[in-house]
XYZ file of C-alpha atoms in Angstrom:
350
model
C 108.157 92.838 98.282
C 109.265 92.458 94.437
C 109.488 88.947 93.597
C 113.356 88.050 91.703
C 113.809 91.933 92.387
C 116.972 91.073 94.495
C 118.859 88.924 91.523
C 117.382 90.799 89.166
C 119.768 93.443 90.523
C 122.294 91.577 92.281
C 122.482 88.189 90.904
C 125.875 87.442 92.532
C 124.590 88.475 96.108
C 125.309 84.726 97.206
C 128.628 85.366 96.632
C 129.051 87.920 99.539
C 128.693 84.599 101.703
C 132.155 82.852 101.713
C 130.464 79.467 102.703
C 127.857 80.087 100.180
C 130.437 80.533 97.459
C 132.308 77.574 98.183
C 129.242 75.364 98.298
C 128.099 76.541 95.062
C 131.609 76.010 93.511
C 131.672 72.597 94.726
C 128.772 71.807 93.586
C 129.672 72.920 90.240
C 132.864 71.192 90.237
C 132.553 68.060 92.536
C 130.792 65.127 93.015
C 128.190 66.076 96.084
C 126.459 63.894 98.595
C 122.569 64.082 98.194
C 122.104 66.482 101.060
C 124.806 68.991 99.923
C 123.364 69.007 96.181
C 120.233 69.668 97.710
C 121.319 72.987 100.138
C 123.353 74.114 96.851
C 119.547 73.855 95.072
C 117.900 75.441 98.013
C 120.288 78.454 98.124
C 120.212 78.877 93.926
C 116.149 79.378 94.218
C 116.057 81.630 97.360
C 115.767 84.765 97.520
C 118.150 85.227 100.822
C 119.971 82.914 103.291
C 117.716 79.936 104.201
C 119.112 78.846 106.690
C 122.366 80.020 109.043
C 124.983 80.986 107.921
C 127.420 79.110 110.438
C 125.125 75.800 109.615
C 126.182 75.916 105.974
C 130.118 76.317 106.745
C 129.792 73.367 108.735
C 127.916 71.515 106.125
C 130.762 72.430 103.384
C 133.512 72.993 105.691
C 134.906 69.320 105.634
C 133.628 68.488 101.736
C 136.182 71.503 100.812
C 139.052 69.963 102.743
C 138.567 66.814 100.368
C 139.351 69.478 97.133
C 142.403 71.446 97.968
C 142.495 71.872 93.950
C 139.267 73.862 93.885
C 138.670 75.069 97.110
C 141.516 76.752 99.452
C 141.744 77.937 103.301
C 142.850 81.162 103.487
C 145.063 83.091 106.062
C 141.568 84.896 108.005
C 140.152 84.143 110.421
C 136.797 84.669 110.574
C 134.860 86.194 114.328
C 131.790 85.374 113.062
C 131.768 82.124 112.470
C 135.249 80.985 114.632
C 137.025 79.307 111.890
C 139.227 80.198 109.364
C 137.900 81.369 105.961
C 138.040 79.525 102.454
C 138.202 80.627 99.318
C 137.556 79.430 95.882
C 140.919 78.854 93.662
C 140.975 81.127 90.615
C 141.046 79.334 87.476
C 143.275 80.606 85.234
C 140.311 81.888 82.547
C 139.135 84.115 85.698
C 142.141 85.689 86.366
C 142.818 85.954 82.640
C 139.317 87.561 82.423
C 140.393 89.868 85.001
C 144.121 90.629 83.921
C 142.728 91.551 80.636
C 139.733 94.059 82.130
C 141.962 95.655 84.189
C 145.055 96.062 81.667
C 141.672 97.815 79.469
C 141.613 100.121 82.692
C 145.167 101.547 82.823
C 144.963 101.871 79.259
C 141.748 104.223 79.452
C 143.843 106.061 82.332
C 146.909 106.689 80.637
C 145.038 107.887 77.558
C 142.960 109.915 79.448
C 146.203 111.972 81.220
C 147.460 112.136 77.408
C 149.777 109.445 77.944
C 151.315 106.661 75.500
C 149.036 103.746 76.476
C 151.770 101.060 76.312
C 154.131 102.717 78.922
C 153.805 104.431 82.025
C 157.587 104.083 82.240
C 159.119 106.653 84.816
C 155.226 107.233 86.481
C 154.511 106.363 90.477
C 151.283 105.420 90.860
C 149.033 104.873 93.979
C 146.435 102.522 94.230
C 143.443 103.566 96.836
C 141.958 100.575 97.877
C 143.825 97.795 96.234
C 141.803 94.347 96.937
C 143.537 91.758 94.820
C 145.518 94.031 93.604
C 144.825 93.685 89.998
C 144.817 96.703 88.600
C 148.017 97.576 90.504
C 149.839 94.565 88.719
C 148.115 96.147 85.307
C 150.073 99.676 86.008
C 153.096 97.879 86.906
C 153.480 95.727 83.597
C 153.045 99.178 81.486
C 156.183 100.228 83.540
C 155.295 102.023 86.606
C 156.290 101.879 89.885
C 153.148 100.799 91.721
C 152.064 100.608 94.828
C 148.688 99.231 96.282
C 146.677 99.864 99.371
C 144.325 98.366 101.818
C 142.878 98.776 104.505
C 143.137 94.999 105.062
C 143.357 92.216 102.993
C 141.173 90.143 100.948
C 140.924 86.297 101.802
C 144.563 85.197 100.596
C 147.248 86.135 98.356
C 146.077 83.244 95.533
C 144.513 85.432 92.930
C 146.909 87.892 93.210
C 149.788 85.088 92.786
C 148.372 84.273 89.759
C 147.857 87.541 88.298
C 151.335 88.071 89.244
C 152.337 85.141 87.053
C 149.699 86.776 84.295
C 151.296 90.033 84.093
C 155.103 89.126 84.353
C 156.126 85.213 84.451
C 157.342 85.971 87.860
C 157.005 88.571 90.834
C 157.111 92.033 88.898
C 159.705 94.225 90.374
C 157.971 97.571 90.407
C 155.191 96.509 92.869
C 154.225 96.969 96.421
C 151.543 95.909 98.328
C 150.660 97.361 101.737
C 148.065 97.700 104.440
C 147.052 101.906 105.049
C 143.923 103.494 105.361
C 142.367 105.618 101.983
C 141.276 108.397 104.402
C 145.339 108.838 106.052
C 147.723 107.467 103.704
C 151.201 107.275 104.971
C 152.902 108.963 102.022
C 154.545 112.399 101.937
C 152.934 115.602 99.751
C 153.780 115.145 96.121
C 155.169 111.322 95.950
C 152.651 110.085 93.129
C 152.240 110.859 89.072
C 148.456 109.202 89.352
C 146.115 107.860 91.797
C 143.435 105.782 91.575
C 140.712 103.592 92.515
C 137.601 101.472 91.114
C 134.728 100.674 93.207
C 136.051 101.884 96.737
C 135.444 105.660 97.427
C 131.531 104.723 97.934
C 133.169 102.230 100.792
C 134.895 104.505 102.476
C 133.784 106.056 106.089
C 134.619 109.697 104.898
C 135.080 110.466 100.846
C 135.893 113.663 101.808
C 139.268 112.775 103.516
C 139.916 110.221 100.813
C 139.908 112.893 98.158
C 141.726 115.029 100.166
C 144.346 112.554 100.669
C 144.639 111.865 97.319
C 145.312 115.165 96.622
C 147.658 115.304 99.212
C 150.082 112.551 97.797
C 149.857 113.439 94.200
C 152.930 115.807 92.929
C 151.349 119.025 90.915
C 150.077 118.230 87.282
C 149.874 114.724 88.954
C 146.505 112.886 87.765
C 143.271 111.023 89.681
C 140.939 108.575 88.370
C 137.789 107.707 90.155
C 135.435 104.981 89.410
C 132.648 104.892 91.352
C 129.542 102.870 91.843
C 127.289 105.404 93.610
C 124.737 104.537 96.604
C 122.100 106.128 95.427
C 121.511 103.889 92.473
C 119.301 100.895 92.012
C 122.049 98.627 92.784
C 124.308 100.991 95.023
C 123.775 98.829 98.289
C 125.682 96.052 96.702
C 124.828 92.600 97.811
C 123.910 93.078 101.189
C 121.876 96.135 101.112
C 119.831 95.527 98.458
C 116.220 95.292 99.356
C 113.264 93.683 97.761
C 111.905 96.515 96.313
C 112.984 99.349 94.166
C 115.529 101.986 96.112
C 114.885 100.049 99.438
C 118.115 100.931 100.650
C 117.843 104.627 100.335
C 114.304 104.589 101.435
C 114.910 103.349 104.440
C 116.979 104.391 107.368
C 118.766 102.070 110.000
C 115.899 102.145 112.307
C 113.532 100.685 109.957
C 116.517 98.645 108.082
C 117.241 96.208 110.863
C 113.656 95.330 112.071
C 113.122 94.504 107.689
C 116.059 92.173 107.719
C 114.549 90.757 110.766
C 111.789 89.802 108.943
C 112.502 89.100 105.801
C 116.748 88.072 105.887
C 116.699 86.757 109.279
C 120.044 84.904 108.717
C 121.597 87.983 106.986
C 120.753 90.208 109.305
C 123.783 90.902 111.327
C 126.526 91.333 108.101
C 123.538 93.595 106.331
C 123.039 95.763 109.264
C 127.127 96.097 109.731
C 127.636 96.790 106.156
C 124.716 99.318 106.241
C 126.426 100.816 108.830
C 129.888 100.467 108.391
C 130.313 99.560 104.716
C 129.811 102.419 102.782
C 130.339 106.881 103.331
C 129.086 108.376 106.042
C 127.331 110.168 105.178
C 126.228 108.805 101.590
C 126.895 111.686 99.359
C 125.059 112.407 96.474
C 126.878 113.056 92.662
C 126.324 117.460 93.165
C 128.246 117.035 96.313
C 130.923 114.720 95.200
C 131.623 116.961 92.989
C 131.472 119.622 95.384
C 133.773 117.810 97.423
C 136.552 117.370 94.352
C 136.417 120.997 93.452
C 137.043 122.063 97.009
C 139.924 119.963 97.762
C 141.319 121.945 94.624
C 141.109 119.114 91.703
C 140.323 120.664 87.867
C 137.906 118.183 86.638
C 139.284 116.884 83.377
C 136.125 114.068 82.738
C 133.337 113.663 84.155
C 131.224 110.326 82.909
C 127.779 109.356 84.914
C 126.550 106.065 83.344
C 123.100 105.435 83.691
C 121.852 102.066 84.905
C 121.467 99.057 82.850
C 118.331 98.686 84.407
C 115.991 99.768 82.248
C 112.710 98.761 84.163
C 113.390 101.121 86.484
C 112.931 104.294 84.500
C 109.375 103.358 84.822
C 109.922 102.463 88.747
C 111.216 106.076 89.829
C 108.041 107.284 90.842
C 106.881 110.737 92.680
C 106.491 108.591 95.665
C 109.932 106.513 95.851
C 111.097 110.285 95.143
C 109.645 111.587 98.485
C 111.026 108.706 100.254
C 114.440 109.243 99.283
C 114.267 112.514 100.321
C 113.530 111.941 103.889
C 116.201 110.205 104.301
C 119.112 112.258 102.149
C 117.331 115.821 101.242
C 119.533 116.919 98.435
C 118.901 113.193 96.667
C 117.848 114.037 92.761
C 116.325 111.703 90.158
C 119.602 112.236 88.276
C 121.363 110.394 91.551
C 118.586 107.573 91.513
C 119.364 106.647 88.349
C 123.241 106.772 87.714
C 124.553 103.528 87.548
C 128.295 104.171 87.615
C 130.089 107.679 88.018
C 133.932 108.278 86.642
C 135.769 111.477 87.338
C 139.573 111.893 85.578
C 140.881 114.801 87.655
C 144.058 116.918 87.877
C 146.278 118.396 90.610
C 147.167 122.082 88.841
């Protein structure tokens, strides 16, 4: 156990907590009752859930009514916790934050398929796991017809309403959101000029079908553009997976994962273990076979960027012995894998 190691890695790991993110937001925004001020302090200095989850949407759940301006029910309903989810509002700077990053990103694509980077007039392009469907909107105010994919959909359409409003003043005409699965996409061969996704192929069940898929849908000479924030780095178990101690997720499997949580995230447990499980490729594959996996669907690999992590401290942490751990778990894992922080492949359909 590595105390801070968690936000050290993944500071915004309360986030992953839709009650917890509310609470903190009103407590940033609103006036609080003693009690709530005090659960927003105890959540800020642990180091995982302190108490239940369903005890702190309870807590918040009837504060948040009382600030429809900052706080908004969504259309989900949530299993876990029988109730319907809420959501944060977007302020405007946060969606302007994000219009600009991803406007960045369909810049860097179109450049990198030797495109004018102020117009993808004329181009169809497919969006593999869409989320808020930001960087869809992005393609689509360069021009193109886009269309965006999910396999369901995140909280409500508010961010995306206001991105909407970001990108064209009103509901841009080239644009079309819809619910499909990454791994069997409901397009016929050839219908796309460029596909792409950020963050999502290490989230889906099988890569492999994915990249197939995208290959699949994309015309010949048509362009893909993978970003990709492997497993097998420090912070590649995202928010729930993430461990107290260097490369915990990849050191452990899912017998010795859920009796851990047990122990030490007792009221994260259940999400961790059905992320572990369900949440990311199965099974994880390391950067030699992704690569593997592109060449054999038939992509030419135009650019291939591994990033190495921003965390510097643990150059000194990858040890002979975290190593051998890895390995018993995933064989063909490499230091090269343990330390690549972000992985971006521009590929083309010949």
């Amino acid at each position: 156990m590595w105390a801070g190691y968690r936000d050290h890695v993944k500071s915004r790991w309360r986030g992953a907590f839709w009650p917890v993110a509310v609470l903190l937001e009103l407590d940033a925004r609103a006036a609080l009752s003693p009690g709530l001020r005090q659960l927003a302090d105890d959540v800020r200095r642990a180091r995982t859930l302190p108490l239940p989850l369903g005890q702190v949407a309870g807590d918040v759940r009837i504060e948040a009514e009382r600030h429809p301006a900052i706080i908004t029910r969504t259309n989900t309903w949530d299993s876990d916790l029988a109730c319907m989810r809420m959501s944060v509002v977007p302020s405007e700077e946060h969606v302007g934050r994000r219009v600009e990053a991803y406007r960045n990103l369909a810049r860097r694509v179109l450049v990198a398929m030797g495109r004018d980077p102020m117009s993808a007039v004329g181009m169809r392009v497919l969006e593999q796991g869409c989320g808020t469907g930001t960087a869809t909107l992005a393609f689509a105010s360069f021009g193109a017809e886009a269309v965006g994919v999910d396999v369901g959909r995140e909280g409500d359409d508010t961010e995306r309403s206001v991105a909407t409003r970001a990108f064209f003043g009103s509901s841009g005409p080239f644009v079309r959101f819809e619910q499909a699965d990454a791994e069997c996409l409901p397009y016929p061969d050839g219908t796309f000029d460029l596909v792409h996704s950020a963050s999502v192929l290490e989230h889906v069940s099988d890569a492999r079908a994915a990249i197939s898929e995208a290959f699949r849908v994309l015309k010949p000479g048509g362009w893909a553009y993978f970003d990709v924030d492997p497993w097998f780095g420090p912070a590649g178990g995202h928010s729930l997976c993430t461990l107290d101690f260097p490369w915990g997720h990849v050191r452990l499997d899912a017998e010795e994962f859920a009796p851990y949580l047990g122990r030490h995230r007792p009221h994260e447990r259940d999400e961790a273990l059905k992320c572990f499980s369900l949440g990311f490729q199965s099974p994880r594959l390391t950067i030699g076979e992704t690569r593997q996996a592109i060449t054999e669907t038939g992509f030419e690999v135009r650019g291939w960027a591994e990033a190495p992590t921003p965390l510097d401290t643990h150059h000194d942490l990858l040890t002979q012995v975290v190593l051998e751990d890895a390995r018993k778990q995933h064989p063909a894992v490499t230091p090269r894998d343990l330390m690549t922080g972000g992985l971006t492949m521009v590929l083309s359909k010949p």
